Structure formats: C-alpha cells, structure tokens
C-alpha cells in the first residue's frame, strides 16, 4: 500500500476533523494513538491495530457534541429503546420525586423524535462518527491479505452499527387511526416505507456525501450481509482476537441472526432478492444455532445475575461480545451507564428515578423466577431483599416498588463515580440467540417446537416455569415478554416489537408516570425517528418528502386512569 494512503487515513486518527456531511463528520476517538514514527515507517499493522482501538471506545462514549447526561453512546441508546418500548419504567415519581429526573424522559414520553429533536440527533451521531472510523480501517487494509483480520473486525463493527441504524430509522405505518390523528402521519410513512439510512463507506467522497439518499431495506441489508460474509471468511480459518473487545465468528453468526430476524418481519416485496417472511426466519434460526454452537451455548447462572459486586458489570459466561469502560472513556459522573441504571450508584440519578419494570410485568413473572428476586415488590421487606443489595434499610427505603437491581456499579462501589463506572457492557449475549431461535422456529415450525424451546430455556430462570399459552399468538407474546425481562436495559426488544407491530398498554400498570401512559394496538410512531436536520441541511440526497414524518403527539398520553 502506498504511504500516501496511510498518511491520508492516519490524519483522521491524529485528530483532524473531516467535514464532508453530517453523515461523516467526526473527530477520531482519543484512544486511537498513532505515532509519527509508525506512520512514516509504514508500519501498517501497528497503524491498523491502533485505528481499531478507537472504535470500541467510541461506541460507548458521548457524541462529538456532548449532549445530555444521557449521551454515552450505545449503552444510552439501549436505555432509550427500552424506555420507548415501556420495558424500563422509572417509578421514582411514586415516592415524590420529579419524573423529569429520568434523563431519558423523551423516550417514554414520545418527544424529540422529529428532525429537530434531541433523540434523532443523538442516535445519528452516536453511530456515524464510529462508522467513519471503521471505514478508515477498511481503507487502510484494502488489498493487503495480511491485514484481512483487521478489515474483518472493522466490518463487523460497521455491520453492527448499520443494523441498528436501519432498524431504528426505517419508517413503518402505525395503522392506528382510532388512537390519534395519524392518517397524515401514516401517509407520510407510506411515502418512505422501506427506506433506511444513507450508506457511508470507504468509497464515499465529499461530493457523494453531499447527495447521499436513504437506501432501501434491500440495499442496506445486502451491504450489511456483505460485510458479515467478508468477516465470516476471514475468521473461518481460525481467528485470534486482536483485543478483548473484538468480535468472534460466533458474533458474526449472531449478527446474521439479528439481520435475518428483522427481514423475516416483512412480506411486502421490499426485501427484493433477499429472503422475507418465513424464508428469512428460517435463516435466522440457522444462524442463531450456528452462533450457539460456535460460542458453546453458555447461559448466565443465578449466581452471575444476582452478584452484588459483579452483576452485569463484569464479563459473564454467556457474553459473546463485550465492551469495556475504563477511566479514560468515562466522560463524567453522569455521562455513564451506572449513573442511570445501577440503583446502588449513589452518585447518579437512580435514587430519584427508581428504574424498574411495570407492575404488570412484576405480577406476571413467576415467583420462582430468580430474576424477580432482584425487583423490589410492593410488599417486599428489607429483610427479604437484603441478600440482593449492599444498601442498609434506609437506602433500601429510598426506592419505589418495581425497581430492578439488575445492573451494579463496578465492584459494588457506590460513591466513587469514576471507579464505579469502569464496567463491562454486553453487546451480545448467547441468551439472545436462544430467543431468536425459538421465535424463528415458531414462525417456521409451529407452536409445539417453539413452546419446547421456550420451556427448556426458562428452566434456567424459573424451576417451576409453565408456559401459560398454547396458541401461536400467546406463545409469541410470551417469548417477547420473557426476552424483555431477560434483556431489560440492553435495548434489544424494541426492535422486535417494531418488527412485529406489537402495541403497548400502560393502563394495566400503576407505575407509569402520567406523561408516559400510552395504549396502542400496534407500534408506537416514535420507534421510527426522523433523520436529523443537521444531516438533511448538508445532505441534499434526503429531501423533506423522503424523511420520516415527525411522530410527536400522534398519540396522546392517557393522563387519567
């Protein structure tokens, strides 16, 4: 490779800002350090390795614009998704705290998802600058077989981020005119149906970036699958991870499974040459099984879940892909995951927000389900909960019913914000593959086969578990419910609910704050945010009629119950 190409790519890594369009504007993550000696000496392997180091830290760091306290990359998007899907419920208002202490309030309230809103901007700039970093690695390693593993790792990261962006921004009609003034909204959605986001790859130059349209679902998923195919081939002959954050072949299979699961939700012809409906679901099951086999099939134990010091803050047996916060990647005492989702992080918001589950979900969980032990019930005493918290009784009494003690600050440390936030973050767990497999089997092989898969998995969570349904709709609902509890706070299940056109009903629970009480027969409109104005102002390829409509106030919250 010519040294001029190395110089061009590394200029970004050394801190230059590339201002081509809103899609690709970025400052390269600070952990990607490249010396002039390495650069001028043509040490391409060292340069590529250092470029790669910036990607995982960038994914869990604030955007270049350092927005709200809820701006800390992929983990914050996970919380936004779960609050938007009504899976994470902040109940602090029940004990007299202001509901706005929940810094993710926009998601449960359905606000800020329009082109000028905080939500769409946050999603966009949490991913695209890091995609640019992946592109730099792909450019640097192009044509060099000795560096194929580096290119493969970058492509897996890129596929993962584009998969999230595609599922977030693809517009889908809500078909629920009886619940609000949605007919105009639906019409606008039909006009952009099947459109995802622009592709910015290693070949996108300044001129292309300024006129870069949203691509179709088919084009986007062909691109994602091509990146995964490259990585699969590179990893197939044996791959030694370059760093402990690197994806493996099992992760590649897992991303295939996620992608085909999404494609299975459509029978509208817009998948083009790619499979849709049951054909795609069959591929999802196939790749979920491959992922389980490649990884070894581990499922987190009760001890791992309930550890006061290590629960969901350290890499566990089932974590297929893990990112890590170090003191260098923690932006502040509040721009971090534990401050919002670990009740024992006393320096954060949790003592005011009480993040947990809905009262309906709590009652639905079996009493023998060990995950329920980590949720404060309305009648739970301190003596009962004491084995599952480091708080004394006064600390325990700060929290509203239904608070979920799933996530712990690092080492169980409650007051040192920088040390407590140095946690591991799961990007993919093997348990997800079991849930993808069982849902895909439901669609393709029927109720009995899926029912058996569900019961077999749930034996790892509830020794007395009995699936309460025997029909297809009931078993599907139960799979998504149990998946929502299993991955509470991990941001996966909103995509399932959006794909399946599942509604929400907040009228069956007592702990949704009044501004967050919605009832819908299908997907909520803000599960499809608009492309941000900061992008459309510089990218003429997305005119107003090709953007997602503003979903604000399409449905109104049910204030009185």
Short mmCIF file of C-alpha atoms in Angstrom, two decimals, residues 180-482:
data_model
loop_
_atom_site.label_atom_id
_atom_site.label_comp_id
_atom_site.label_asym_id
_atom_site.label_seq_id
_atom_site.Cartn_x
_atom_site.Cartn_y
_atom_site.Cartn_z
CA UNK A 180 -54.96 9.70 17.35
CA UNK A 181 -54.56 11.94 14.36
CA UNK A 182 -52.33 9.50 12.50
CA UNK A 183 -53.78 9.41 8.96
CA UNK A 184 -51.45 12.14 7.67
CA UNK A 185 -48.59 10.55 9.55
CA UNK A 186 -49.35 7.15 8.02
CA UNK A 187 -49.49 8.65 4.52
CA UNK A 188 -46.06 10.21 5.02
CA UNK A 189 -44.74 6.87 6.32
CA UNK A 190 -46.01 5.03 3.26
CA UNK A 191 -44.09 7.52 1.12
CA UNK A 192 -40.80 6.43 2.71
CA UNK A 193 -41.65 2.83 3.51
CA UNK A 194 -38.66 0.54 3.14
CA UNK A 195 -36.09 3.35 3.31
CA UNK A 196 -33.37 3.07 5.93
CA UNK A 197 -30.37 5.44 6.17
CA UNK A 198 -27.59 6.58 3.81
CA UNK A 199 -24.62 4.27 3.39
CA UNK A 200 -21.29 5.94 4.05
CA UNK A 201 -18.49 3.54 3.24
CA UNK A 202 -14.80 3.70 2.45
CA UNK A 203 -15.56 4.89 -1.09
CA UNK A 204 -17.84 7.79 -0.14
CA UNK A 205 -16.18 11.05 -1.14
CA UNK A 206 -17.20 14.63 -0.38
CA UNK A 207 -19.41 15.03 -3.43
CA UNK A 208 -21.24 11.76 -2.78
CA UNK A 209 -21.71 12.60 0.90
CA UNK A 210 -23.48 15.84 0.00
CA UNK A 211 -26.05 13.98 -2.10
CA UNK A 212 -26.43 10.65 -0.34
CA UNK A 213 -30.01 9.32 -0.22
CA UNK A 214 -31.51 6.87 2.21
CA UNK A 215 -31.08 3.39 0.76
CA UNK A 216 -33.76 0.74 0.55
CA UNK A 217 -34.03 -2.10 3.02
CA UNK A 218 -32.75 -4.46 0.33
CA UNK A 219 -29.68 -2.34 -0.46
CA UNK A 220 -28.84 -1.79 3.20
CA UNK A 221 -29.09 -5.44 4.16
CA UNK A 222 -27.08 -6.54 1.15
CA UNK A 223 -24.37 -4.18 2.38
CA UNK A 224 -24.60 -5.49 5.96
CA UNK A 225 -24.55 -9.11 4.82
CA UNK A 226 -21.57 -8.47 2.54
CA UNK A 227 -19.56 -7.12 5.49
CA UNK A 228 -20.54 -10.16 7.54
CA UNK A 229 -19.60 -12.50 4.68
CA UNK A 230 -16.15 -10.89 4.49
CA UNK A 231 -15.67 -11.37 8.22
CA UNK A 232 -17.00 -14.92 8.17
CA UNK A 233 -14.45 -15.90 5.53
CA UNK A 234 -11.62 -14.12 7.34
CA UNK A 235 -12.45 -15.75 10.68
CA UNK A 236 -13.26 -19.23 9.36
CA UNK A 237 -9.66 -20.48 9.27
CA UNK A 238 -9.10 -19.58 12.88
CA UNK A 239 -9.01 -16.08 14.28
CA UNK A 240 -7.12 -14.86 17.30
CA UNK A 241 -8.79 -11.71 18.63
CA UNK A 242 -6.58 -8.66 18.40
CA UNK A 243 -8.13 -7.23 21.59
CA UNK A 244 -10.61 -8.38 24.24
CA UNK A 245 -13.28 -6.22 22.62
CA UNK A 246 -13.03 -7.91 19.22
CA UNK A 247 -15.97 -9.83 17.76
CA UNK A 248 -15.55 -13.54 17.04
CA UNK A 249 -17.01 -15.88 14.43
CA UNK A 250 -19.86 -16.56 16.88
CA UNK A 251 -20.64 -12.83 16.90
CA UNK A 252 -20.67 -12.78 13.09
CA UNK A 253 -23.24 -15.56 13.15
CA UNK A 254 -25.17 -13.67 15.82
CA UNK A 255 -25.35 -10.55 13.65
CA UNK A 256 -26.52 -12.67 10.73
CA UNK A 257 -29.27 -13.98 13.02
CA UNK A 258 -30.31 -10.43 14.04
CA UNK A 259 -30.37 -9.32 10.41
CA UNK A 260 -32.46 -12.23 9.14
CA UNK A 261 -34.83 -11.94 12.10
CA UNK A 262 -35.55 -8.36 11.01
CA UNK A 263 -36.02 -9.38 7.37
CA UNK A 264 -38.44 -12.07 8.50
CA UNK A 265 -40.86 -9.40 9.70
CA UNK A 266 -41.69 -8.34 6.14
CA UNK A 267 -43.67 -9.80 3.31
CA UNK A 268 -44.05 -6.56 1.36
CA UNK A 269 -41.71 -7.37 -1.52
CA UNK A 270 -39.24 -4.69 -0.42
CA UNK A 271 -36.60 -7.23 0.59
CA UNK A 272 -36.03 -7.73 -3.14
CA UNK A 273 -33.60 -10.56 -3.76
CA UNK A 274 -33.20 -11.19 -0.05
CA UNK A 275 -35.45 -13.66 1.78
CA UNK A 276 -38.54 -12.37 3.55
CA UNK A 277 -41.14 -13.82 5.89
CA UNK A 278 -40.67 -17.48 6.81
CA UNK A 279 -37.69 -17.90 4.48
CA UNK A 280 -35.82 -15.19 6.38
CA UNK A 281 -36.95 -16.56 9.75
CA UNK A 282 -35.52 -19.95 8.75
CA UNK A 283 -32.18 -18.25 8.08
CA UNK A 284 -32.41 -16.50 11.45
CA UNK A 285 -32.87 -19.84 13.22
CA UNK A 286 -30.00 -21.35 11.24
CA UNK A 287 -27.56 -18.61 12.17
CA UNK A 288 -28.70 -18.46 15.79
CA UNK A 289 -27.93 -22.17 16.04
CA UNK A 290 -24.52 -21.60 14.43
CA UNK A 291 -23.79 -18.83 16.91
CA UNK A 292 -24.76 -21.03 19.86
CA UNK A 293 -22.57 -23.85 18.58
CA UNK A 294 -19.60 -21.61 17.82
CA UNK A 295 -19.76 -19.94 21.22
CA UNK A 296 -20.53 -23.04 23.25
CA UNK A 297 -24.08 -22.27 24.35
CA UNK A 298 -23.40 -20.79 27.80
CA UNK A 299 -26.30 -19.24 29.73
CA UNK A 300 -25.74 -16.91 32.68
CA UNK A 301 -26.33 -18.52 36.06
CA UNK A 302 -28.33 -17.25 39.02
CA UNK A 303 -25.09 -16.51 40.85
CA UNK A 304 -23.86 -14.35 37.97
CA UNK A 305 -27.15 -12.47 37.78
CA UNK A 306 -27.53 -11.82 41.49
CA UNK A 307 -23.96 -10.94 42.47
CA UNK A 308 -23.92 -7.66 44.39
CA UNK A 309 -20.37 -6.89 43.30
CA UNK A 310 -20.23 -8.31 39.76
CA UNK A 311 -23.81 -8.50 38.48
CA UNK A 312 -23.90 -7.24 34.87
CA UNK A 313 -20.78 -5.15 35.32
CA UNK A 314 -18.18 -7.83 34.51
CA UNK A 315 -17.92 -10.18 31.56
CA UNK A 316 -20.05 -13.24 32.31
CA UNK A 317 -20.06 -16.76 30.92
CA UNK A 318 -22.64 -16.06 28.19
CA UNK A 319 -21.30 -12.73 26.92
CA UNK A 320 -20.32 -13.27 23.30
CA UNK A 321 -19.24 -9.67 22.70
CA UNK A 322 -18.22 -7.23 25.40
CA UNK A 323 -17.06 -3.61 25.51
CA UNK A 324 -15.30 -2.06 28.48
CA UNK A 325 -15.31 1.32 30.15
CA UNK A 326 -12.01 2.44 31.57
CA UNK A 327 -11.36 5.62 33.48
CA UNK A 328 -10.18 7.10 30.17
CA UNK A 329 -13.57 6.57 28.49
CA UNK A 330 -15.77 7.85 31.33
CA UNK A 331 -16.79 11.38 30.46
CA UNK A 332 -18.20 12.42 33.84
CA UNK A 333 -20.02 11.17 36.92
CA UNK A 334 -23.31 11.39 34.99
CA UNK A 335 -22.39 10.64 31.35
CA UNK A 336 -22.26 6.92 32.14
CA UNK A 337 -24.48 3.85 32.34
CA UNK A 338 -24.38 3.05 36.10
CA UNK A 339 -25.46 6.60 37.00
CA UNK A 340 -28.80 5.91 35.32
CA UNK A 341 -29.30 2.14 35.58
CA UNK A 342 -27.45 0.85 38.67
CA UNK A 343 -29.53 1.73 41.77
CA UNK A 344 -26.51 1.31 44.04
CA UNK A 345 -24.57 4.05 42.21
CA UNK A 346 -25.42 6.68 44.79
CA UNK A 347 -23.79 9.50 42.83
CA UNK A 348 -26.27 9.11 39.96
CA UNK A 349 -29.95 9.56 39.21
CA UNK A 350 -31.27 6.15 40.26
CA UNK A 351 -32.19 7.10 43.83
CA UNK A 352 -34.57 9.66 42.27
CA UNK A 353 -35.81 7.60 39.30
CA UNK A 354 -36.13 4.01 40.62
CA UNK A 355 -35.61 2.30 37.22
CA UNK A 356 -37.52 -0.95 37.05
CA UNK A 357 -40.30 -2.90 35.40
CA UNK A 358 -44.01 -2.26 35.11
CA UNK A 359 -46.25 -3.53 37.87
CA UNK A 360 -47.97 -5.78 35.30
CA UNK A 361 -44.64 -7.36 34.36
CA UNK A 362 -43.75 -7.92 38.01
CA UNK A 363 -47.02 -9.73 38.67
CA UNK A 364 -46.65 -11.81 35.51
CA UNK A 365 -43.21 -13.14 36.48
CA UNK A 366 -43.26 -16.46 38.31
CA UNK A 367 -42.38 -16.30 41.99
CA UNK A 368 -39.69 -18.93 41.48
CA UNK A 369 -38.03 -16.87 38.74
CA UNK A 370 -34.72 -15.76 40.27
CA UNK A 371 -34.76 -12.56 38.23
CA UNK A 372 -37.77 -11.49 40.28
CA UNK A 373 -35.64 -11.61 43.41
CA UNK A 374 -33.81 -8.51 42.11
CA UNK A 375 -37.02 -6.48 41.80
CA UNK A 376 -38.48 -4.70 44.82
CA UNK A 377 -42.11 -5.77 45.02
CA UNK A 378 -44.84 -3.62 46.58
CA UNK A 379 -44.75 -5.85 49.68
CA UNK A 380 -41.03 -6.66 49.71
CA UNK A 381 -39.35 -6.05 53.07
CA UNK A 382 -35.74 -5.09 53.60
CA UNK A 383 -35.11 -8.42 55.31
CA UNK A 384 -36.24 -10.24 52.15
CA UNK A 385 -34.22 -8.02 49.81
CA UNK A 386 -31.08 -7.72 51.95
CA UNK A 387 -29.23 -10.62 50.20
CA UNK A 388 -29.52 -8.73 46.92
CA UNK A 389 -28.31 -5.25 47.85
CA UNK A 390 -25.42 -3.53 49.57
CA UNK A 391 -27.76 -0.83 50.93
CA UNK A 392 -28.81 -0.64 54.53
CA UNK A 393 -32.52 -0.32 55.31
CA UNK A 394 -32.55 3.46 54.93
CA UNK A 395 -31.02 3.16 51.48
CA UNK A 396 -33.47 0.44 50.51
CA UNK A 397 -36.37 2.67 51.54
CA UNK A 398 -35.36 5.35 49.01
CA UNK A 399 -36.63 3.25 46.13
CA UNK A 400 -40.12 2.89 44.74
CA UNK A 401 -41.69 -0.52 44.20
CA UNK A 402 -40.68 -2.32 40.99
CA UNK A 403 -37.08 -1.04 41.00
CA UNK A 404 -34.83 -3.63 39.30
CA UNK A 405 -31.35 -4.21 40.78
CA UNK A 406 -30.02 -5.93 37.66
CA UNK A 407 -27.02 -3.68 36.99
CA UNK A 408 -24.35 -3.00 39.60
CA UNK A 409 -21.61 -0.37 39.76
CA UNK A 410 -18.14 -1.81 39.28
CA UNK A 411 -17.01 -3.90 42.27
CA UNK A 412 -20.21 -2.81 44.03
CA UNK A 413 -18.65 0.60 44.70
CA UNK A 414 -21.38 3.12 45.42
CA UNK A 415 -19.73 6.55 45.75
CA UNK A 416 -16.59 6.77 43.62
CA UNK A 417 -18.09 7.69 40.24
CA UNK A 418 -15.01 7.08 38.13
CA UNK A 419 -14.20 3.69 39.63
CA UNK A 420 -17.83 2.56 39.80
CA UNK A 421 -18.36 3.32 36.10
CA UNK A 422 -15.41 1.18 34.90
CA UNK A 423 -17.73 -1.65 33.88
CA UNK A 424 -18.12 -4.21 31.13
CA UNK A 425 -21.02 -3.70 28.72
CA UNK A 426 -22.65 -6.67 26.94
CA UNK A 427 -23.17 -6.06 23.23
CA UNK A 428 -24.33 -9.61 22.52
CA UNK A 429 -25.19 -12.45 24.89
CA UNK A 430 -25.72 -16.08 23.94
CA UNK A 431 -29.19 -15.94 25.51
CA UNK A 432 -30.29 -13.70 22.64
CA UNK A 433 -29.53 -16.49 20.20
CA UNK A 434 -31.84 -18.85 22.08
CA UNK A 435 -34.65 -16.30 21.86
CA UNK A 436 -34.04 -15.65 18.16
CA UNK A 437 -34.06 -19.39 17.54
CA UNK A 438 -37.30 -20.01 19.44
CA UNK A 439 -39.17 -17.15 17.76
CA UNK A 440 -37.91 -18.09 14.30
CA UNK A 441 -38.92 -21.70 14.93
CA UNK A 442 -42.39 -20.52 15.98
CA UNK A 443 -42.84 -18.85 12.60
CA UNK A 444 -41.44 -21.73 10.58
CA UNK A 445 -42.04 -24.96 12.51
CA UNK A 446 -45.09 -24.19 14.61
CA UNK A 447 -46.19 -23.76 18.19
CA UNK A 448 -45.08 -27.08 19.67
CA UNK A 449 -41.45 -26.80 18.59
CA UNK A 450 -41.18 -23.20 19.82
CA UNK A 451 -43.01 -24.00 23.07
CA UNK A 452 -40.46 -26.70 23.85
CA UNK A 453 -37.56 -24.31 23.17
CA UNK A 454 -39.09 -21.66 25.42
CA UNK A 455 -39.73 -24.07 28.30
CA UNK A 456 -36.22 -25.50 28.01
CA UNK A 457 -34.66 -22.04 28.21
CA UNK A 458 -36.89 -20.85 31.04
CA UNK A 459 -35.82 -23.81 33.17
CA UNK A 460 -32.60 -21.79 33.59
CA UNK A 461 -34.57 -18.92 35.14
CA UNK A 462 -37.60 -20.44 36.87
CA UNK A 463 -37.59 -24.03 38.09
CA UNK A 464 -41.40 -24.03 38.22
CA UNK A 465 -41.94 -22.38 34.83
CA UNK A 466 -45.00 -23.42 32.85
CA UNK A 467 -45.79 -21.58 29.63
CA UNK A 468 -49.32 -20.24 30.10
CA UNK A 469 -50.16 -20.30 26.38
CA UNK A 470 -50.65 -22.97 23.76
CA UNK A 471 -51.62 -20.88 20.72
CA UNK A 472 -49.26 -19.12 18.32
CA UNK A 473 -50.15 -15.56 19.31
CA UNK A 474 -49.88 -16.40 23.02
CA UNK A 475 -46.53 -18.17 22.71
CA UNK A 476 -45.13 -15.31 20.62
CA UNK A 477 -46.28 -12.82 23.24
CA UNK A 478 -44.67 -14.91 25.98
CA UNK A 479 -41.37 -15.17 24.08
CA UNK A 480 -41.21 -11.39 23.68
CA UNK A 481 -42.22 -10.82 27.31
CA UNK A 482 -39.54 -13.14 28.68
#
